PDB file of C-alpha atoms in Angstrom:
ATOM      1  CA  UNK A   1      28.606   0.956  -9.062  1.00  0.00           C
ATOM      2  CA  UNK A   2      25.951   3.595  -9.790  1.00  0.00           C
ATOM      3  CA  UNK A   3      26.833   3.683 -13.482  1.00  0.00           C
ATOM      4  CA  UNK A   4      26.857  -0.132 -13.627  1.00  0.00           C
ATOM      5  CA  UNK A   5      23.426  -0.322 -11.956  1.00  0.00           C
ATOM      6  CA  UNK A   6      21.867   2.221 -14.334  1.00  0.00           C
ATOM      7  CA  UNK A   7      23.424   0.412 -17.291  1.00  0.00           C
ATOM      8  CA  UNK A   8      21.896  -2.872 -16.058  1.00  0.00           C
ATOM      9  CA  UNK A   9      18.463  -1.268 -15.774  1.00  0.00           C
ATOM     10  CA  UNK A  10      18.484   0.349 -19.220  1.00  0.00           C
ATOM     11  CA  UNK A  11      19.973  -2.763 -20.835  1.00  0.00           C
ATOM     12  CA  UNK A  12      17.275  -5.019 -19.395  1.00  0.00           C
ATOM     13  CA  UNK A  13      14.354  -2.809 -20.455  1.00  0.00           C
ATOM     14  CA  UNK A  14      14.401  -4.845 -23.661  1.00  0.00           C
ATOM     15  CA  UNK A  15      12.615  -7.591 -21.703  1.00  0.00           C
ATOM     16  CA  UNK A  16       9.560  -5.407 -21.064  1.00  0.00           C
ATOM     17  CA  UNK A  17       7.385  -7.355 -23.512  1.00  0.00           C
ATOM     18  CA  UNK A  18       7.889 -10.611 -21.602  1.00  0.00           C
ATOM     19  CA  UNK A  19       6.037  -9.566 -18.419  1.00  0.00           C
ATOM     20  CA  UNK A  20       3.527  -7.656 -20.549  1.00  0.00           C
ATOM     21  CA  UNK A  21       2.841 -10.894 -22.413  1.00  0.00           C
ATOM     22  CA  UNK A  22       2.274 -12.964 -19.265  1.00  0.00           C
ATOM     23  CA  UNK A  23      -0.005 -10.286 -17.773  1.00  0.00           C
ATOM     24  CA  UNK A  24      -1.974 -10.113 -21.037  1.00  0.00           C
ATOM     25  CA  UNK A  25      -2.199 -13.928 -21.111  1.00  0.00           C
ATOM     26  CA  UNK A  26      -3.602 -13.983 -17.569  1.00  0.00           C
ATOM     27  CA  UNK A  27      -6.098 -11.277 -18.545  1.00  0.00           C
ATOM     28  CA  UNK A  28      -7.214 -13.170 -21.678  1.00  0.00           C
ATOM     29  CA  UNK A  29      -7.657 -16.448 -19.757  1.00  0.00           C
ATOM     30  CA  UNK A  30      -9.647 -14.582 -17.091  1.00  0.00           C
ATOM     31  CA  UNK A  31     -11.829 -12.930 -19.739  1.00  0.00           C
ATOM     32  CA  UNK A  32     -12.420 -16.258 -21.485  1.00  0.00           C
ATOM     33  CA  UNK A  33     -13.991 -17.468 -18.238  1.00  0.00           C
ATOM     34  CA  UNK A  34     -15.696 -14.188 -17.294  1.00  0.00           C
ATOM     35  CA  UNK A  35     -17.515 -13.439 -20.572  1.00  0.00           C
ATOM     36  CA  UNK A  36     -19.477 -16.741 -20.787  1.00  0.00           C
ATOM     37  CA  UNK A  37     -20.246 -16.394 -17.070  1.00  0.00           C
ATOM     38  CA  UNK A  38     -21.608 -12.868 -17.576  1.00  0.00           C
ATOM     39  CA  UNK A  39     -23.680 -13.930 -20.590  1.00  0.00           C
ATOM     40  CA  UNK A  40     -25.090 -16.884 -18.660  1.00  0.00           C
ATOM     41  CA  UNK A  41     -25.849 -14.703 -15.617  1.00  0.00           C
ATOM     42  CA  UNK A  42     -27.678 -12.130 -17.782  1.00  0.00           C
ATOM     43  CA  UNK A  43     -29.745 -14.833 -19.499  1.00  0.00           C
ATOM     44  CA  UNK A  44     -30.611 -16.393 -16.145  1.00  0.00           C
ATOM     45  CA  UNK A  45     -31.622 -13.015 -14.716  1.00  0.00           C
ATOM     46  CA  UNK A  46     -33.792 -12.216 -17.740  1.00  0.00           C
ATOM     47  CA  UNK A  47     -35.591 -15.569 -17.502  1.00  0.00           C
ATOM     48  CA  UNK A  48     -36.073 -15.140 -13.748  1.00  0.00           C
ATOM     49  CA  UNK A  49     -37.514 -11.640 -14.191  1.00  0.00           C
ATOM     50  CA  UNK A  50     -39.893 -12.944 -16.862  1.00  0.00           C
ATOM     51  CA  UNK A  51     -41.102 -15.642 -14.454  1.00  0.00           C
ATOM     52  CA  UNK A  52     -41.676 -13.081 -11.685  1.00  0.00           C
ATOM     53  CA  UNK A  53     -43.763 -10.888 -13.982  1.00  0.00           C
ATOM     54  CA  UNK A  54     -45.558 -13.706 -15.816  1.00  0.00           C
ATOM     55  CA  UNK A  55     -48.993 -12.422 -14.806  1.00  0.00           C
ATOM     56  CA  UNK A  56     -48.152  -8.781 -15.456  1.00  0.00           C
ATOM     57  CA  UNK A  57     -48.535  -7.040 -18.797  1.00  0.00           C
ATOM     58  CA  UNK A  58     -44.863  -6.155 -19.251  1.00  0.00           C
ATOM     59  CA  UNK A  59     -43.253  -5.212 -22.568  1.00  0.00           C
ATOM     60  CA  UNK A  60     -39.834  -6.820 -22.079  1.00  0.00           C
ATOM     61  CA  UNK A  61     -38.519  -5.340 -25.333  1.00  0.00           C
ATOM     62  CA  UNK A  62     -39.151  -1.864 -23.907  1.00  0.00           C
ATOM     63  CA  UNK A  63     -37.607  -2.914 -20.566  1.00  0.00           C
ATOM     64  CA  UNK A  64     -34.524  -4.171 -22.422  1.00  0.00           C
ATOM     65  CA  UNK A  65     -34.193  -0.848 -24.296  1.00  0.00           C
ATOM     66  CA  UNK A  66     -34.516   1.064 -21.016  1.00  0.00           C
ATOM     67  CA  UNK A  67     -31.799  -1.061 -19.409  1.00  0.00           C
ATOM     68  CA  UNK A  68     -29.461  -0.537 -22.371  1.00  0.00           C
ATOM     69  CA  UNK A  69     -29.988   3.235 -22.108  1.00  0.00           C
ATOM     70  CA  UNK A  70     -29.271   3.069 -18.369  1.00  0.00           C
ATOM     71  CA  UNK A  71     -25.986   1.233 -19.037  1.00  0.00           C
ATOM     72  CA  UNK A  72     -25.066   3.737 -21.764  1.00  0.00           C
ATOM     73  CA  UNK A  73     -25.582   6.694 -19.415  1.00  0.00           C
ATOM     74  CA  UNK A  74     -22.870   5.379 -17.081  1.00  0.00           C
ATOM     75  CA  UNK A  75     -19.579   7.289 -17.155  1.00  0.00           C
ATOM     76  CA  UNK A  76     -17.504   4.940 -19.312  1.00  0.00           C
ATOM     77  CA  UNK A  77     -14.638   7.443 -19.330  1.00  0.00           C
ATOM     78  CA  UNK A  78     -14.006   5.950 -15.881  1.00  0.00           C
ATOM     79  CA  UNK A  79     -14.508   2.234 -16.705  1.00  0.00           C
ATOM     80  CA  UNK A  80     -13.660   0.943 -13.222  1.00  0.00           C
ATOM     81  CA  UNK A  81     -16.218   3.242 -11.589  1.00  0.00           C
ATOM     82  CA  UNK A  82     -18.811   2.346 -14.233  1.00  0.00           C
ATOM     83  CA  UNK A  83     -18.338  -1.409 -13.662  1.00  0.00           C
ATOM     84  CA  UNK A  84     -18.390  -0.895  -9.895  1.00  0.00           C
ATOM     85  CA  UNK A  85     -21.702   0.979 -10.131  1.00  0.00           C
ATOM     86  CA  UNK A  86     -23.134  -1.542 -12.592  1.00  0.00           C
ATOM     87  CA  UNK A  87     -22.427  -4.361 -10.110  1.00  0.00           C
ATOM     88  CA  UNK A  88     -24.057  -2.444  -7.270  1.00  0.00           C
ATOM     89  CA  UNK A  89     -27.209  -4.188  -6.025  1.00  0.00           C
ATOM     90  CA  UNK A  90     -28.838  -0.845  -5.181  1.00  0.00           C
ATOM     91  CA  UNK A  91     -28.210   0.568  -8.669  1.00  0.00           C
ATOM     92  CA  UNK A  92     -29.505  -2.566 -10.400  1.00  0.00           C
ATOM     93  CA  UNK A  93     -32.590  -2.696  -8.186  1.00  0.00           C
ATOM     94  CA  UNK A  94     -33.346   0.988  -8.686  1.00  0.00           C
ATOM     95  CA  UNK A  95     -32.815   0.737 -12.467  1.00  0.00           C
ATOM     96  CA  UNK A  96     -35.058  -2.323 -12.832  1.00  0.00           C
ATOM     97  CA  UNK A  97     -37.762  -0.716 -10.700  1.00  0.00           C
ATOM     98  CA  UNK A  98     -37.701   2.419 -12.864  1.00  0.00           C
ATOM     99  CA  UNK A  99     -37.926   0.300 -16.045  1.00  0.00           C
ATOM    100  CA  UNK A 100     -40.782  -1.857 -14.714  1.00  0.00           C
ATOM    101  CA  UNK A 101     -42.873   0.654 -12.739  1.00  0.00           C
ATOM    102  CA  UNK A 102     -44.559   2.043 -15.852  1.00  0.00           C
ATOM    103  CA  UNK A 103     -45.958  -1.450 -16.576  1.00  0.00           C
ATOM    104  CA  UNK A 104     -46.899  -2.782 -13.138  1.00  0.00           C
ATOM    105  CA  UNK A 105     -47.499   0.358 -11.072  1.00  0.00           C
ATOM    106  CA  UNK A 106     -46.644  -0.726  -7.529  1.00  0.00           C
ATOM    107  CA  UNK A 107     -43.448  -2.769  -7.150  1.00  0.00           C
ATOM    108  CA  UNK A 108     -44.011  -3.757  -3.499  1.00  0.00           C
ATOM    109  CA  UNK A 109     -45.191  -7.301  -4.222  1.00  0.00           C
ATOM    110  CA  UNK A 110     -42.248  -7.942  -6.563  1.00  0.00           C
ATOM    111  CA  UNK A 111     -39.467  -6.464  -4.402  1.00  0.00           C
ATOM    112  CA  UNK A 112     -38.467  -9.636  -2.506  1.00  0.00           C
ATOM    113  CA  UNK A 113     -38.195 -12.053  -5.496  1.00  0.00           C
ATOM    114  CA  UNK A 114     -36.542  -9.337  -7.596  1.00  0.00           C
ATOM    115  CA  UNK A 115     -33.976  -8.743  -4.843  1.00  0.00           C
ATOM    116  CA  UNK A 116     -33.131 -12.464  -4.807  1.00  0.00           C
ATOM    117  CA  UNK A 117     -32.627 -12.459  -8.583  1.00  0.00           C
ATOM    118  CA  UNK A 118     -30.349  -9.411  -8.407  1.00  0.00           C
ATOM    119  CA  UNK A 119     -28.333 -10.882  -5.527  1.00  0.00           C
ATOM    120  CA  UNK A 120     -27.763 -14.094  -7.500  1.00  0.00           C
ATOM    121  CA  UNK A 121     -26.759 -12.090 -10.583  1.00  0.00           C
ATOM    122  CA  UNK A 122     -24.337  -9.871  -8.625  1.00  0.00           C
ATOM    123  CA  UNK A 123     -22.765 -12.809  -6.771  1.00  0.00           C
ATOM    124  CA  UNK A 124     -22.163 -14.627 -10.067  1.00  0.00           C
ATOM    125  CA  UNK A 125     -20.560 -11.558 -11.644  1.00  0.00           C
ATOM    126  CA  UNK A 126     -18.440 -10.817  -8.591  1.00  0.00           C
ATOM    127  CA  UNK A 127     -17.199 -14.417  -8.667  1.00  0.00           C
ATOM    128  CA  UNK A 128     -16.293 -13.990 -12.326  1.00  0.00           C
ATOM    129  CA  UNK A 129     -14.414 -10.752 -11.687  1.00  0.00           C
ATOM    130  CA  UNK A 130     -12.567 -12.351  -8.759  1.00  0.00           C
ATOM    131  CA  UNK A 131     -11.498 -15.136 -11.132  1.00  0.00           C
ATOM    132  CA  UNK A 132     -10.294 -12.516 -13.638  1.00  0.00           C
ATOM    133  CA  UNK A 133      -8.272 -10.737 -10.943  1.00  0.00           C
ATOM    134  CA  UNK A 134      -6.727 -14.048  -9.798  1.00  0.00           C
ATOM    135  CA  UNK A 135      -5.566 -14.880 -13.339  1.00  0.00           C
ATOM    136  CA  UNK A 136      -4.166 -11.362 -13.801  1.00  0.00           C
ATOM    137  CA  UNK A 137      -2.257 -11.702 -10.498  1.00  0.00           C
ATOM    138  CA  UNK A 138      -0.922 -15.086 -11.643  1.00  0.00           C
ATOM    139  CA  UNK A 139       0.169 -13.374 -14.882  1.00  0.00           C
ATOM    140  CA  UNK A 140       1.953 -10.668 -12.879  1.00  0.00           C
ATOM    141  CA  UNK A 141       3.707 -13.242 -10.671  1.00  0.00           C
ATOM    142  CA  UNK A 142       4.661 -15.372 -13.673  1.00  0.00           C
ATOM    143  CA  UNK A 143       5.939 -12.265 -15.457  1.00  0.00           C
ATOM    144  CA  UNK A 144       8.133 -11.320 -12.504  1.00  0.00           C
ATOM    145  CA  UNK A 145       9.795 -14.732 -12.294  1.00  0.00           C
ATOM    146  CA  UNK A 146      10.219 -14.839 -16.061  1.00  0.00           C
ATOM    147  CA  UNK A 147      11.814 -11.389 -16.238  1.00  0.00           C
ATOM    148  CA  UNK A 148      13.969 -12.163 -13.197  1.00  0.00           C
ATOM    149  CA  UNK A 149      15.264 -15.279 -14.962  1.00  0.00           C
ATOM    150  CA  UNK A 150      15.951 -13.330 -18.169  1.00  0.00           C
ATOM    151  CA  UNK A 151      17.650 -10.451 -16.350  1.00  0.00           C
ATOM    152  CA  UNK A 152      19.823 -12.891 -14.391  1.00  0.00           C
ATOM    153  CA  UNK A 153      20.817 -14.747 -17.561  1.00  0.00           C
ATOM    154  CA  UNK A 154      21.648 -11.432 -19.212  1.00  0.00           C
ATOM    155  CA  UNK A 155      23.520  -9.859 -16.284  1.00  0.00           C
ATOM    156  CA  UNK A 156      24.671 -12.332 -13.626  1.00  0.00           C
ATOM    157  CA  UNK A 157      24.598 -16.021 -14.511  1.00  0.00           C
ATOM    158  CA  UNK A 158      24.878 -18.570 -11.703  1.00  0.00           C
ATOM    159  CA  UNK A 159      25.800 -22.216 -11.665  1.00  0.00           C
ATOM    160  CA  UNK A 160      23.568 -24.538  -9.631  1.00  0.00           C
ATOM    161  CA  UNK A 161      26.243 -24.666  -6.902  1.00  0.00           C
ATOM    162  CA  UNK A 162      26.324 -20.859  -6.716  1.00  0.00           C
ATOM    163  CA  UNK A 163      22.531 -20.775  -6.676  1.00  0.00           C
ATOM    164  CA  UNK A 164      22.446 -23.032  -3.589  1.00  0.00           C
ATOM    165  CA  UNK A 165      25.237 -21.018  -1.922  1.00  0.00           C
ATOM    166  CA  UNK A 166      23.481 -17.696  -2.585  1.00  0.00           C
ATOM    167  CA  UNK A 167      20.194 -18.954  -1.171  1.00  0.00           C
ATOM    168  CA  UNK A 168      21.888 -20.305   1.962  1.00  0.00           C
ATOM    169  CA  UNK A 169      23.657 -16.982   2.591  1.00  0.00           C
ATOM    170  CA  UNK A 170      20.551 -14.964   1.776  1.00  0.00           C
ATOM    171  CA  UNK A 171      18.240 -16.998   4.013  1.00  0.00           C
ATOM    172  CA  UNK A 172      20.699 -17.127   6.919  1.00  0.00           C
ATOM    173  CA  UNK A 173      21.491 -13.413   6.935  1.00  0.00           C
ATOM    174  CA  UNK A 174      17.848 -12.419   6.334  1.00  0.00           C
ATOM    175  CA  UNK A 175      16.771 -14.605   9.283  1.00  0.00           C
ATOM    176  CA  UNK A 176      19.405 -13.004  11.515  1.00  0.00           C
ATOM    177  CA  UNK A 177      18.299  -9.528  10.379  1.00  0.00           C
ATOM    178  CA  UNK A 178      14.625 -10.229  11.103  1.00  0.00           C
ATOM    179  CA  UNK A 179      15.521 -11.788  14.479  1.00  0.00           C
ATOM    180  CA  UNK A 180      17.572  -8.735  15.519  1.00  0.00           C
ATOM    181  CA  UNK A 181      14.832  -6.290  14.421  1.00  0.00           C
ATOM    182  CA  UNK A 182      12.107  -8.218  16.286  1.00  0.00           C
ATOM    183  CA  UNK A 183      14.300  -8.449  19.394  1.00  0.00           C
ATOM    184  CA  UNK A 184      15.011  -4.709  19.305  1.00  0.00           C
ATOM    185  CA  UNK A 185      11.290  -3.972  18.945  1.00  0.00           C
ATOM    186  CA  UNK A 186      10.433  -6.108  21.993  1.00  0.00           C
ATOM    187  CA  UNK A 187      13.145  -4.354  24.020  1.00  0.00           C
ATOM    188  CA  UNK A 188      12.311  -0.818  22.859  1.00  0.00           C
ATOM    189  CA  UNK A 189       9.098  -0.089  20.923  1.00  0.00           C
ATOM    190  CA  UNK A 190      10.438   3.103  19.323  1.00  0.00           C
ATOM    191  CA  UNK A 191      13.391   1.196  17.857  1.00  0.00           C
ATOM    192  CA  UNK A 192      11.230   0.664  14.748  1.00  0.00           C
ATOM    193  CA  UNK A 193      12.442   4.037  13.411  1.00  0.00           C
ATOM    194  CA  UNK A 194      16.079   3.111  13.941  1.00  0.00           C
ATOM    195  CA  UNK A 195      15.653  -0.415  12.610  1.00  0.00           C
ATOM    196  CA  UNK A 196      14.022   0.948   9.437  1.00  0.00           C
ATOM    197  CA  UNK A 197      17.250   2.788   8.644  1.00  0.00           C
ATOM    198  CA  UNK A 198      19.377  -0.168   9.725  1.00  0.00           C
ATOM    199  CA  UNK A 199      17.366  -2.507   7.474  1.00  0.00           C
ATOM    200  CA  UNK A 200      18.153  -0.403   4.391  1.00  0.00           C
ATOM    201  CA  UNK A 201      21.849  -0.522   5.242  1.00  0.00           C
ATOM    202  CA  UNK A 202      21.915  -4.195   6.190  1.00  0.00           C
ATOM    203  CA  UNK A 203      20.069  -5.307   3.062  1.00  0.00           C
ATOM    204  CA  UNK A 204      22.838  -3.685   1.033  1.00  0.00           C
ATOM    205  CA  UNK A 205      25.373  -5.367   3.293  1.00  0.00           C
ATOM    206  CA  UNK A 206      23.707  -8.754   2.761  1.00  0.00           C
ATOM    207  CA  UNK A 207      23.526  -8.258  -1.012  1.00  0.00           C
ATOM    208  CA  UNK A 208      27.241  -7.396  -1.203  1.00  0.00           C
ATOM    209  CA  UNK A 209      28.233 -10.370   0.988  1.00  0.00           C
ATOM    210  CA  UNK A 210      26.137 -12.654  -1.200  1.00  0.00           C
ATOM    211  CA  UNK A 211      27.665 -11.173  -4.355  1.00  0.00           C
ATOM    212  CA  UNK A 212      31.179 -11.602  -2.961  1.00  0.00           C
ATOM    213  CA  UNK A 213      30.823 -15.266  -1.990  1.00  0.00           C
ATOM    214  CA  UNK A 214      29.005 -16.196  -5.204  1.00  0.00           C
ATOM    215  CA  UNK A 215      31.191 -14.329  -7.716  1.00  0.00           C
ATOM    216  CA  UNK A 216      34.228 -12.814  -6.018  1.00  0.00           C
ATOM    217  CA  UNK A 217      35.514 -15.275  -3.410  1.00  0.00           C
ATOM    218  CA  UNK A 218      39.249 -15.747  -4.026  1.00  0.00           C
ATOM    219  CA  UNK A 219      39.206 -13.280  -6.916  1.00  0.00           C
ATOM    220  CA  UNK A 220      39.001  -9.970  -5.047  1.00  0.00           C
ATOM    221  CA  UNK A 221      39.455  -8.934  -1.427  1.00  0.00           C
ATOM    222  CA  UNK A 222      36.391  -9.040   0.817  1.00  0.00           C
ATOM    223  CA  UNK A 223      36.919  -5.410   1.918  1.00  0.00           C
ATOM    224  CA  UNK A 224      36.935  -4.245  -1.725  1.00  0.00           C
ATOM    225  CA  UNK A 225      33.365  -5.459  -2.093  1.00  0.00           C
ATOM    226  CA  UNK A 226      31.822  -5.184   1.365  1.00  0.00           C
ATOM    227  CA  UNK A 227      32.403  -1.694   2.730  1.00  0.00           C
ATOM    228  CA  UNK A 228      30.285   1.241   3.839  1.00  0.00           C
ATOM    229  CA  UNK A 229      31.000   3.225   0.674  1.00  0.00           C
ATOM    230  CA  UNK A 230      29.628   0.440  -1.539  1.00  0.00           C
ATOM    231  CA  UNK A 231      26.581  -0.002   0.704  1.00  0.00           C
ATOM    232  CA  UNK A 232      25.731   3.706   0.294  1.00  0.00           C
ATOM    233  CA  UNK A 233      26.319   3.515  -3.467  1.00  0.00           C
ATOM    234  CA  UNK A 234      24.112   0.439  -3.736  1.00  0.00           C
ATOM    235  CA  UNK A 235      21.368   2.189  -1.779  1.00  0.00           C
ATOM    236  CA  UNK A 236      21.739   5.298  -3.990  1.00  0.00           C
ATOM    237  CA  UNK A 237      21.538   3.413  -7.287  1.00  0.00           C
ATOM    238  CA  UNK A 238      18.478   1.496  -6.067  1.00  0.00           C
ATOM    239  CA  UNK A 239      16.738   4.788  -5.262  1.00  0.00           C
ATOM    240  CA  UNK A 240      17.710   6.265  -8.645  1.00  0.00           C
ATOM    241  CA  UNK A 241      16.342   3.223 -10.524  1.00  0.00           C
ATOM    242  CA  UNK A 242      13.080   3.376  -8.577  1.00  0.00           C
ATOM    243  CA  UNK A 243      12.823   7.127  -9.257  1.00  0.00           C
ATOM    244  CA  UNK A 244      13.412   6.619 -13.007  1.00  0.00           C
ATOM    245  CA  UNK A 245      10.769   3.865 -13.041  1.00  0.00           C
ATOM    246  CA  UNK A 246       8.275   6.124 -11.249  1.00  0.00           C
ATOM    247  CA  UNK A 247       9.043   8.875 -13.795  1.00  0.00           C
ATOM    248  CA  UNK A 248       8.451   6.502 -16.738  1.00  0.00           C
ATOM    249  CA  UNK A 249       5.125   5.384 -15.252  1.00  0.00           C
ATOM    250  CA  UNK A 250       4.065   8.980 -14.579  1.00  0.00           C
ATOM    251  CA  UNK A 251       4.851  10.015 -18.171  1.00  0.00           C
ATOM    252  CA  UNK A 252       2.941   6.992 -19.532  1.00  0.00           C
ATOM    253  CA  UNK A 253      -0.138   7.888 -17.478  1.00  0.00           C
ATOM    254  CA  UNK A 254       0.116  11.533 -18.592  1.00  0.00           C
ATOM    255  CA  UNK A 255       0.352  10.770 -22.342  1.00  0.00           C
ATOM    256  CA  UNK A 256      -2.038   7.789 -22.419  1.00  0.00           C
ATOM    257  CA  UNK A 257      -4.360   6.908 -19.529  1.00  0.00           C
ATOM    258  CA  UNK A 258      -4.320   5.288 -16.097  1.00  0.00           C
ATOM    259  CA  UNK A 259      -5.013   1.760 -17.414  1.00  0.00           C
ATOM    260  CA  UNK A 260      -2.128   1.782 -19.911  1.00  0.00           C
ATOM    261  CA  UNK A 261       0.096   3.385 -17.280  1.00  0.00           C
ATOM    262  CA  UNK A 262      -0.650   0.651 -14.747  1.00  0.00           C
ATOM    263  CA  UNK A 263      -0.352  -2.152 -17.334  1.00  0.00           C
ATOM    264  CA  UNK A 264       3.063  -1.056 -18.642  1.00  0.00           C
ATOM    265  CA  UNK A 265       4.085   0.284 -15.233  1.00  0.00           C
ATOM    266  CA  UNK A 266       3.792  -3.158 -13.631  1.00  0.00           C
ATOM    267  CA  UNK A 267       6.248  -4.543 -16.204  1.00  0.00           C
ATOM    268  CA  UNK A 268       8.658  -1.634 -15.605  1.00  0.00           C
ATOM    269  CA  UNK A 269       8.513  -2.149 -11.842  1.00  0.00           C
ATOM    270  CA  UNK A 270       9.160  -5.879 -12.278  1.00  0.00           C
ATOM    271  CA  UNK A 271      12.277  -5.174 -14.347  1.00  0.00           C
ATOM    272  CA  UNK A 272      13.406  -2.561 -11.802  1.00  0.00           C
ATOM    273  CA  UNK A 273      13.129  -4.992  -8.873  1.00  0.00           C
ATOM    274  CA  UNK A 274      14.815  -7.777 -10.850  1.00  0.00           C
ATOM    275  CA  UNK A 275      17.740  -5.419 -11.540  1.00  0.00           C
ATOM    276  CA  UNK A 276      17.841  -4.208  -7.911  1.00  0.00           C
ATOM    277  CA  UNK A 277      18.116  -7.824  -6.809  1.00  0.00           C
ATOM    278  CA  UNK A 278      21.208  -8.298  -9.001  1.00  0.00           C
ATOM    279  CA  UNK A 279      23.004  -4.942  -8.731  1.00  0.00           C
ATOM    280  CA  UNK A 280      25.443  -6.161  -6.070  1.00  0.00           C
ATOM    281  CA  UNK A 281      26.250  -9.310  -8.048  1.00  0.00           C
ATOM    282  CA  UNK A 282      26.840  -7.458 -11.312  1.00  0.00           C
ATOM    283  CA  UNK A 283      29.118  -5.032  -9.467  1.00  0.00           C
ATOM    284  CA  UNK A 284      31.232  -7.923  -8.121  1.00  0.00           C
ATOM    285  CA  UNK A 285      31.331  -9.539 -11.581  1.00  0.00           C
ATOM    286  CA  UNK A 286      32.557  -6.274 -13.126  1.00  0.00           C
ATOM    287  CA  UNK A 287      35.137  -5.883 -10.322  1.00  0.00           C
ATOM    288  CA  UNK A 288      36.437  -9.412 -10.923  1.00  0.00           C
ATOM    289  CA  UNK A 289      36.551  -8.702 -14.669  1.00  0.00           C
ATOM    290  CA  UNK A 290      38.690  -5.601 -14.099  1.00  0.00           C
ATOM    291  CA  UNK A 291      41.072  -7.579 -11.878  1.00  0.00           C
ATOM    292  CA  UNK A 292      41.453 -10.282 -14.515  1.00  0.00           C
ATOM    293  CA  UNK A 293      42.080  -7.681 -17.238  1.00  0.00           C
ATOM    294  CA  UNK A 294      44.867  -6.214 -15.137  1.00  0.00           C
TER     295      UNK A 294
END
């Protein structure tokens, strides 16, 4: 089973570009909305600042140059921290005050309207970034379901009848497992430590039962599939696959950077979980295949 599970994982790494593509698509759609929003927010802020300082002798070309220098001095080696600081109301207020003080002297009379302008600007940008994050999350979710579909088609195909059967078994046994764990917790609070171990075992048990009824019923004996030895093996191969995935992500971060590591790492994790979800089924399929060959 362990060899079969590792083979499934390595074989399905070929689908890595599918989740990467959906994540990138979500990012591009989010950017296509964010960039015009940022440009519009900047233009609005500039016009609002000009209105506030209409009666003051302010050289806005010099103010613009000072702002650009302030943005350039941010630590762009850490882009997330730089963006976070750039969107900070305190930083923007302080930077604008420094740029404008040389022209107007005292900023006291301008503080309130300037604060309102900055708040509007920051709220608009935060809304845009939230939209970007939402589209990236949708890309991640879409990528997971896409890769899960591809991995299933490549490793453990199901008919519609088997799909319904698997979902019924999965939902029923998962409900019973959750019910038992909640009941144990209400009876004995410290049972959470025991139930954590039991959950790992029972999830393997559920996966093997599901795999048996979907692919092995009538082909192999129930005890050949669902036994303690196979549950331990299933748990072991799942841990090995997760460890290999963590190693791949760590190496990527080490040789590239954190952003590339996270981007590719998400796709690797999606493939890993898709394979983990099917390891029991592929084991039963291989067991049935061996029986038929004999």
